[in-house]
Amino acid sequence: MSHSHPMPEGAGGRALALADRALLAVETACAALAGLVIFVLMFAGVLEIIGRGVFNAPIYGHLDMVELTMISYTVLCVSYCWRKAAHVRMDLLLRRLSGRGRWVAELLATGLALYFVTLILPGTWQYFLNAW
């Protein structure tokens, strides 16, 4: 486990460590499943492009398939990414900072993400209602 702090001693600490390992296994399996979904979706996209361009035979429902699977490959890997602090946000600059500067940059990045999510929320809600 890649924790920055040691696990507590005693039965509770061992139970927590065991639960953490079990959760990591679930998170890893879900992230692998999300990767598989993305691979299949990209393969279907290539087939759709070839079918449309070469054979004039597109895969009907391809866009629906993309929309239906989108939730799977976004939600399945969130917990794993959160644990690893990877690809949840752009962190090329943040990794170079330390101390108070990093905390300020993290706060700013989180605030901007919240702002932009709040901006697109009405549009996505309307899109959902139209699809419903």
mmCIF file of N, CA, C and O in Angstrom, residues 48-120:
data_model
loop_
_atom_site.group_PDB
_atom_site.id
_atom_site.type_symbol
_atom_site.label_atom_id
_atom_site.label_comp_id
_atom_site.label_asym_id
_atom_site.label_seq_id
_atom_site.Cartn_x
_atom_site.Cartn_y
_atom_site.Cartn_z
ATOM 1 N N GLU A 48 -16.734 1.554 -37.285
ATOM 2 C CA GLU A 48 -17.763 2.455 -37.808
ATOM 3 C C GLU A 48 -17.177 3.365 -38.880
ATOM 4 O O GLU A 48 -17.793 3.585 -39.924
ATOM 5 N N ILE A 49 -15.981 3.880 -38.659
ATOM 6 C CA ILE A 49 -15.339 4.758 -39.642
ATOM 7 C C ILE A 49 -15.026 3.991 -40.921
ATOM 8 O O ILE A 49 -15.286 4.470 -42.028
ATOM 9 N N ILE A 50 -14.473 2.790 -40.772
ATOM 10 C CA ILE A 50 -14.169 1.972 -41.953
ATOM 11 C C ILE A 50 -15.451 1.580 -42.672
ATOM 12 O O ILE A 50 -15.541 1.665 -43.901
ATOM 13 N N GLY A 51 -16.458 1.157 -41.896
ATOM 14 C CA GLY A 51 -17.731 0.767 -42.512
ATOM 15 C C GLY A 51 -18.395 1.913 -43.249
ATOM 16 O O GLY A 51 -18.906 1.744 -44.356
ATOM 17 N N ARG A 52 -18.361 3.095 -42.674
ATOM 18 C CA ARG A 52 -18.981 4.258 -43.298
ATOM 19 C C ARG A 52 -18.192 4.721 -44.514
ATOM 20 O O ARG A 52 -18.755 5.003 -45.569
ATOM 21 N N GLY A 53 -16.864 4.792 -44.374
ATOM 22 C CA GLY A 53 -16.026 5.339 -45.438
ATOM 23 C C GLY A 53 -15.776 4.385 -46.583
ATOM 24 O O GLY A 53 -15.807 4.777 -47.752
ATOM 25 N N VAL A 54 -15.518 3.122 -46.283
ATOM 26 C CA VAL A 54 -15.136 2.162 -47.317
ATOM 27 C C VAL A 54 -16.344 1.438 -47.900
ATOM 28 O O VAL A 54 -16.469 1.291 -49.119
ATOM 29 N N PHE A 55 -17.248 1.006 -47.060
ATOM 30 C CA PHE A 55 -18.357 0.168 -47.510
ATOM 31 C C PHE A 55 -19.698 0.907 -47.548
ATOM 32 O O PHE A 55 -20.710 0.302 -47.895
ATOM 33 N N ASN A 56 -19.701 2.174 -47.176
ATOM 34 C CA ASN A 56 -20.935 2.958 -47.096
ATOM 35 C C ASN A 56 -21.986 2.232 -46.248
ATOM 36 O O ASN A 56 -23.169 2.215 -46.586
ATOM 37 N N ALA A 57 -21.518 1.642 -45.152
ATOM 38 C CA ALA A 57 -22.399 0.887 -44.253
ATOM 39 C C ALA A 57 -22.050 1.233 -42.815
ATOM 40 O O ALA A 57 -21.299 0.511 -42.156
ATOM 41 N N PRO A 58 -22.569 2.346 -42.316
ATOM 42 C CA PRO A 58 -22.247 2.718 -40.937
ATOM 43 C C PRO A 58 -22.877 1.752 -39.934
ATOM 44 O O PRO A 58 -23.806 1.012 -40.256
ATOM 45 N N ILE A 59 -22.349 1.763 -38.744
ATOM 46 C CA ILE A 59 -22.929 0.971 -37.663
ATOM 47 C C ILE A 59 -24.047 1.810 -37.056
ATOM 48 O O ILE A 59 -23.796 2.831 -36.424
ATOM 49 N N TYR A 60 -25.273 1.388 -37.283
ATOM 50 C CA TYR A 60 -26.404 2.136 -36.749
ATOM 51 C C TYR A 60 -26.438 2.009 -35.231
ATOM 52 O O TYR A 60 -26.233 0.942 -34.686
ATOM 53 N N GLY A 61 -26.658 3.108 -34.587
ATOM 54 C CA GLY A 61 -26.692 3.127 -33.134
ATOM 55 C C GLY A 61 -25.328 3.333 -32.500
ATOM 56 O O GLY A 61 -25.196 3.216 -31.283
ATOM 57 N N HIS A 62 -24.306 3.641 -33.303
ATOM 58 C CA HIS A 62 -22.970 3.828 -32.743
ATOM 59 C C HIS A 62 -22.949 4.974 -31.734
ATOM 60 O O HIS A 62 -22.364 4.845 -30.652
ATOM 61 N N LEU A 63 -23.572 6.081 -32.064
ATOM 62 C CA LEU A 63 -23.617 7.215 -31.141
ATOM 63 C C LEU A 63 -24.367 6.845 -29.863
ATOM 64 O O LEU A 63 -23.949 7.217 -28.758
ATOM 65 N N ASP A 64 -25.443 6.095 -29.997
ATOM 66 C CA ASP A 64 -26.177 5.634 -28.807
ATOM 67 C C ASP A 64 -25.300 4.737 -27.942
ATOM 68 O O ASP A 64 -25.330 4.829 -26.709
ATOM 69 N N MET A 65 -24.513 3.883 -28.588
ATOM 70 C CA MET A 65 -23.616 2.997 -27.855
ATOM 71 C C MET A 65 -22.575 3.823 -27.083
ATOM 72 O O MET A 65 -22.292 3.536 -25.916
ATOM 73 N N VAL A 66 -22.048 4.850 -27.707
ATOM 74 C CA VAL A 66 -21.081 5.720 -27.032
ATOM 75 C C VAL A 66 -21.731 6.394 -25.833
ATOM 76 O O VAL A 66 -21.171 6.432 -24.736
ATOM 77 N N GLU A 67 -22.922 6.926 -26.026
ATOM 78 C CA GLU A 67 -23.614 7.621 -24.940
ATOM 79 C C GLU A 67 -23.963 6.677 -23.792
ATOM 80 O O GLU A 67 -23.869 7.051 -22.618
ATOM 81 N N LEU A 68 -24.357 5.457 -24.109
ATOM 82 C CA LEU A 68 -24.731 4.508 -23.060
ATOM 83 C C LEU A 68 -23.531 4.001 -22.271
ATOM 84 O O LEU A 68 -23.643 3.729 -21.074
ATOM 85 N N THR A 69 -22.391 3.867 -22.924
ATOM 86 C CA THR A 69 -21.216 3.352 -22.224
ATOM 87 C C THR A 69 -20.415 4.449 -21.532
ATOM 88 O O THR A 69 -19.557 4.152 -20.697
ATOM 89 N N MET A 70 -20.698 5.704 -21.846
ATOM 90 C CA MET A 70 -19.930 6.811 -21.289
ATOM 91 C C MET A 70 -19.918 6.796 -19.765
ATOM 92 O O MET A 70 -18.880 7.012 -19.139
ATOM 93 N N ILE A 71 -21.028 6.517 -19.154
ATOM 94 C CA ILE A 71 -21.100 6.515 -17.700
ATOM 95 C C ILE A 71 -20.232 5.409 -17.110
ATOM 96 O O ILE A 71 -19.613 5.595 -16.062
ATOM 97 N N SER A 72 -20.148 4.272 -17.808
ATOM 98 C CA SER A 72 -19.362 3.167 -17.256
ATOM 99 C C SER A 72 -17.886 3.505 -17.174
ATOM 100 O O SER A 72 -17.241 3.273 -16.152
ATOM 101 N N TYR A 73 -17.321 4.065 -18.237
ATOM 102 C CA TYR A 73 -15.879 4.309 -18.176
ATOM 103 C C TYR A 73 -15.522 5.602 -17.468
ATOM 104 O O TYR A 73 -14.345 5.875 -17.250
ATOM 105 N N THR A 74 -16.501 6.373 -17.056
ATOM 106 C CA THR A 74 -16.177 7.522 -16.212
ATOM 107 C C THR A 74 -16.337 7.171 -14.740
ATOM 108 O O THR A 74 -15.484 7.518 -13.931
ATOM 109 N N VAL A 75 -17.382 6.464 -14.389
ATOM 110 C CA VAL A 75 -17.646 6.177 -12.985
ATOM 111 C C VAL A 75 -16.798 5.020 -12.461
ATOM 112 O O VAL A 75 -16.331 5.062 -11.325
ATOM 113 N N LEU A 76 -16.555 4.018 -13.290
ATOM 114 C CA LEU A 76 -15.834 2.839 -12.816
ATOM 115 C C LEU A 76 -14.413 3.139 -12.349
ATOM 116 O O LEU A 76 -13.885 2.449 -11.485
ATOM 117 N N CYS A 77 -13.785 4.151 -12.908
ATOM 118 C CA CYS A 77 -12.376 4.386 -12.559
ATOM 119 C C CYS A 77 -12.170 5.578 -11.629
ATOM 120 O O CYS A 77 -11.031 5.885 -11.275
ATOM 121 N N VAL A 78 -13.224 6.227 -11.183
ATOM 122 C CA VAL A 78 -13.062 7.415 -10.337
ATOM 123 C C VAL A 78 -12.368 7.072 -9.019
ATOM 124 O O VAL A 78 -11.435 7.762 -8.592
ATOM 125 N N SER A 79 -12.791 6.019 -8.350
ATOM 126 C CA SER A 79 -12.213 5.667 -7.057
ATOM 127 C C SER A 79 -10.736 5.314 -7.182
ATOM 128 O O SER A 79 -9.909 5.731 -6.370
ATOM 129 N N TYR A 80 -10.380 4.564 -8.225
ATOM 130 C CA TYR A 80 -8.979 4.208 -8.440
ATOM 131 C C TYR A 80 -8.147 5.455 -8.710
ATOM 132 O O TYR A 80 -7.058 5.616 -8.151
ATOM 133 N N CYS A 81 -8.645 6.336 -9.556
ATOM 134 C CA CYS A 81 -7.916 7.572 -9.856
ATOM 135 C C CYS A 81 -7.783 8.443 -8.615
ATOM 136 O O CYS A 81 -6.750 9.070 -8.395
ATOM 137 N N TRP A 82 -8.802 8.485 -7.801
ATOM 138 C CA TRP A 82 -8.743 9.287 -6.572
ATOM 139 C C TRP A 82 -7.664 8.731 -5.644
ATOM 140 O O TRP A 82 -6.885 9.471 -5.064
ATOM 141 N N ARG A 83 -7.614 7.410 -5.512
ATOM 142 C CA ARG A 83 -6.608 6.782 -4.646
ATOM 143 C C ARG A 83 -5.198 7.102 -5.137
ATOM 144 O O ARG A 83 -4.302 7.383 -4.351
ATOM 145 N N LYS A 84 -4.992 7.045 -6.441
ATOM 146 C CA LYS A 84 -3.666 7.266 -7.009
ATOM 147 C C LYS A 84 -3.370 8.738 -7.261
ATOM 148 O O LYS A 84 -2.257 9.072 -7.660
ATOM 149 N N ALA A 85 -4.373 9.606 -7.080
ATOM 150 C CA ALA A 85 -4.244 11.039 -7.386
ATOM 151 C C ALA A 85 -3.745 11.214 -8.818
ATOM 152 O O ALA A 85 -2.804 11.946 -9.084
ATOM 153 N N ALA A 86 -4.385 10.531 -9.735
ATOM 154 C CA ALA A 86 -3.934 10.536 -11.124
ATOM 155 C C ALA A 86 -5.090 10.828 -12.062
ATOM 156 O O ALA A 86 -6.155 10.246 -11.937
ATOM 157 N N HIS A 87 -4.886 11.711 -12.961
ATOM 158 C CA HIS A 87 -5.789 12.016 -14.069
ATOM 159 C C HIS A 87 -7.186 12.443 -13.641
ATOM 160 O O HIS A 87 -8.092 12.416 -14.434
ATOM 161 N N VAL A 88 -7.362 12.796 -12.379
ATOM 162 C CA VAL A 88 -8.616 13.392 -11.972
ATOM 163 C C VAL A 88 -8.582 14.866 -12.342
ATOM 164 O O VAL A 88 -9.563 15.466 -12.686
ATOM 165 N N ARG A 89 -7.409 15.428 -12.290
ATOM 166 C CA ARG A 89 -7.208 16.815 -12.697
ATOM 167 C C ARG A 89 -5.836 16.908 -13.354
ATOM 168 O O ARG A 89 -5.007 16.033 -13.223
ATOM 169 N N MET A 90 -5.615 17.992 -14.065
ATOM 170 C CA MET A 90 -4.316 18.195 -14.698
ATOM 171 C C MET A 90 -3.314 18.548 -13.613
ATOM 172 O O MET A 90 -3.486 19.523 -12.894
ATOM 173 N N ASP A 91 -2.264 17.771 -13.469
ATOM 174 C CA ASP A 91 -1.362 18.002 -12.355
ATOM 175 C C ASP A 91 0.106 18.148 -12.755
ATOM 176 O O ASP A 91 0.988 17.960 -11.931
ATOM 177 N N LEU A 92 0.373 18.489 -13.998
ATOM 178 C CA LEU A 92 1.764 18.678 -14.403
ATOM 179 C C LEU A 92 2.419 19.802 -13.615
ATOM 180 O O LEU A 92 3.549 19.681 -13.151
ATOM 181 N N LEU A 93 1.716 20.905 -13.469
ATOM 182 C CA LEU A 93 2.249 22.041 -12.715
ATOM 183 C C LEU A 93 2.225 21.758 -11.216
ATOM 184 O O LEU A 93 3.175 22.068 -10.507
ATOM 185 N N LEU A 94 1.142 21.147 -10.749
ATOM 186 C CA LEU A 94 0.976 20.934 -9.313
ATOM 187 C C LEU A 94 2.060 20.045 -8.727
ATOM 188 O O LEU A 94 2.467 20.237 -7.587
ATOM 189 N N ARG A 95 2.553 19.080 -9.485
ATOM 190 C CA ARG A 95 3.593 18.186 -8.969
ATOM 191 C C ARG A 95 4.921 18.908 -8.767
ATOM 192 O O ARG A 95 5.759 18.456 -8.013
ATOM 193 N N ARG A 96 5.102 20.015 -9.454
ATOM 194 C CA ARG A 96 6.349 20.781 -9.322
ATOM 195 C C ARG A 96 6.325 21.727 -8.127
ATOM 196 O O ARG A 96 7.359 22.243 -7.743
ATOM 197 N N LEU A 97 5.141 21.953 -7.587
ATOM 198 C CA LEU A 97 5.010 22.870 -6.450
ATOM 199 C C LEU A 97 5.103 22.094 -5.140
ATOM 200 O O LEU A 97 4.893 20.888 -5.098
ATOM 201 N N SER A 98 5.381 22.830 -4.072
ATOM 202 C CA SER A 98 5.390 22.204 -2.754
ATOM 203 C C SER A 98 4.944 23.240 -1.724
ATOM 204 O O SER A 98 4.917 24.435 -1.999
ATOM 205 N N GLY A 99 4.580 22.742 -0.564
ATOM 206 C CA GLY A 99 4.207 23.626 0.527
ATOM 207 C C GLY A 99 2.942 24.411 0.258
ATOM 208 O O GLY A 99 1.981 23.922 -0.337
ATOM 209 N N ARG A 100 2.967 25.661 0.702
ATOM 210 C CA ARG A 100 1.793 26.527 0.607
ATOM 211 C C ARG A 100 1.408 26.797 -0.852
ATOM 212 O O ARG A 100 0.230 26.877 -1.188
ATOM 213 N N GLY A 101 2.390 26.920 -1.732
ATOM 214 C CA GLY A 101 2.104 27.142 -3.148
ATOM 215 C C GLY A 101 1.291 26.010 -3.751
ATOM 216 O O GLY A 101 0.376 26.239 -4.534
ATOM 217 N N ARG A 102 1.620 24.789 -3.353
ATOM 218 C CA ARG A 102 0.860 23.638 -3.859
ATOM 219 C C ARG A 102 -0.569 23.656 -3.324
ATOM 220 O O ARG A 102 -1.516 23.364 -4.048
ATOM 221 N N TRP A 103 -0.716 23.995 -2.041
ATOM 222 C CA TRP A 103 -2.058 24.049 -1.455
ATOM 223 C C TRP A 103 -2.915 25.111 -2.149
ATOM 224 O O TRP A 103 -4.088 24.873 -2.438
ATOM 225 N N VAL A 104 -2.320 26.261 -2.423
ATOM 226 C CA VAL A 104 -3.062 27.333 -3.104
ATOM 227 C C VAL A 104 -3.438 26.891 -4.513
ATOM 228 O O VAL A 104 -4.570 27.097 -4.962
ATOM 229 N N ALA A 105 -2.494 26.256 -5.224
ATOM 230 C CA ALA A 105 -2.776 25.782 -6.578
ATOM 231 C C ALA A 105 -3.858 24.705 -6.564
ATOM 232 O O ALA A 105 -4.731 24.680 -7.440
ATOM 233 N N GLU A 106 -3.813 23.797 -5.584
ATOM 234 C CA GLU A 106 -4.839 22.752 -5.458
ATOM 235 C C GLU A 106 -6.207 23.385 -5.209
ATOM 236 O O GLU A 106 -7.203 22.976 -5.804
ATOM 237 N N LEU A 107 -6.253 24.368 -4.319
ATOM 238 C CA LEU A 107 -7.505 25.050 -4.020
ATOM 239 C C LEU A 107 -8.039 25.761 -5.258
ATOM 240 O O LEU A 107 -9.235 25.684 -5.567
ATOM 241 N N LEU A 108 -7.156 26.425 -5.988
ATOM 242 C CA LEU A 108 -7.559 27.123 -7.202
ATOM 243 C C LEU A 108 -8.068 26.139 -8.259
ATOM 244 O O LEU A 108 -9.108 26.370 -8.878
ATOM 245 N N ALA A 109 -7.356 25.034 -8.447
ATOM 246 C CA ALA A 109 -7.772 24.029 -9.429
ATOM 247 C C ALA A 109 -9.126 23.426 -9.059
ATOM 248 O O ALA A 109 -10.000 23.255 -9.920
ATOM 249 N N THR A 110 -9.317 23.130 -7.782
ATOM 250 C CA THR A 110 -10.591 22.569 -7.336
ATOM 251 C C THR A 110 -11.713 23.588 -7.491
ATOM 252 O O THR A 110 -12.815 23.245 -7.931
ATOM 253 N N GLY A 111 -11.442 24.838 -7.142
ATOM 254 C CA GLY A 111 -12.443 25.892 -7.306
ATOM 255 C C GLY A 111 -12.827 26.107 -8.756
ATOM 256 O O GLY A 111 -14.008 26.250 -9.084
ATOM 257 N N LEU A 112 -11.834 26.102 -9.647
ATOM 258 C CA LEU A 112 -12.129 26.254 -11.078
ATOM 259 C C LEU A 112 -12.929 25.072 -11.610
ATOM 260 O O LEU A 112 -13.859 25.243 -12.405
ATOM 261 N N ALA A 113 -12.578 23.874 -11.177
ATOM 262 C CA ALA A 113 -13.327 22.691 -11.613
ATOM 263 C C ALA A 113 -14.782 22.776 -11.157
ATOM 264 O O ALA A 113 -15.700 22.510 -11.934
ATOM 265 N N LEU A 114 -14.986 23.179 -9.913
ATOM 266 C CA LEU A 114 -16.343 23.337 -9.403
ATOM 267 C C LEU A 114 -17.102 24.398 -10.193
ATOM 268 O O LEU A 114 -18.276 24.218 -10.534
ATOM 269 N N TYR A 115 -16.441 25.487 -10.510
ATOM 270 C CA TYR A 115 -17.056 26.566 -11.286
ATOM 271 C C TYR A 115 -17.491 26.068 -12.662
ATOM 272 O O TYR A 115 -18.624 26.298 -13.088
ATOM 273 N N PHE A 116 -16.587 25.363 -13.362
ATOM 274 C CA PHE A 116 -16.923 24.900 -14.705
ATOM 275 C C PHE A 116 -17.996 23.812 -14.694
ATOM 276 O O PHE A 116 -18.860 23.780 -15.572
ATOM 277 N N VAL A 117 -17.961 22.944 -13.706
ATOM 278 C CA VAL A 117 -19.019 21.934 -13.588
ATOM 279 C C VAL A 117 -20.356 22.616 -13.349
ATOM 280 O O VAL A 117 -21.381 22.236 -13.924
ATOM 281 N N THR A 118 -20.356 23.640 -12.511
ATOM 282 C CA THR A 118 -21.581 24.392 -12.248
ATOM 283 C C THR A 118 -22.075 25.087 -13.512
ATOM 284 O O THR A 118 -23.280 25.170 -13.758
ATOM 285 N N LEU A 119 -21.146 25.566 -14.345
ATOM 286 C CA LEU A 119 -21.538 26.212 -15.600
ATOM 287 C C LEU A 119 -22.211 25.251 -16.574
ATOM 288 O O LEU A 119 -23.187 25.614 -17.227
ATOM 289 N N ILE A 120 -21.677 24.035 -16.684
ATOM 290 C CA ILE A 120 -22.231 23.106 -17.679
ATOM 291 C C ILE A 120 -23.413 22.305 -17.148
ATOM 292 O O ILE A 120 -24.099 21.648 -17.925
#
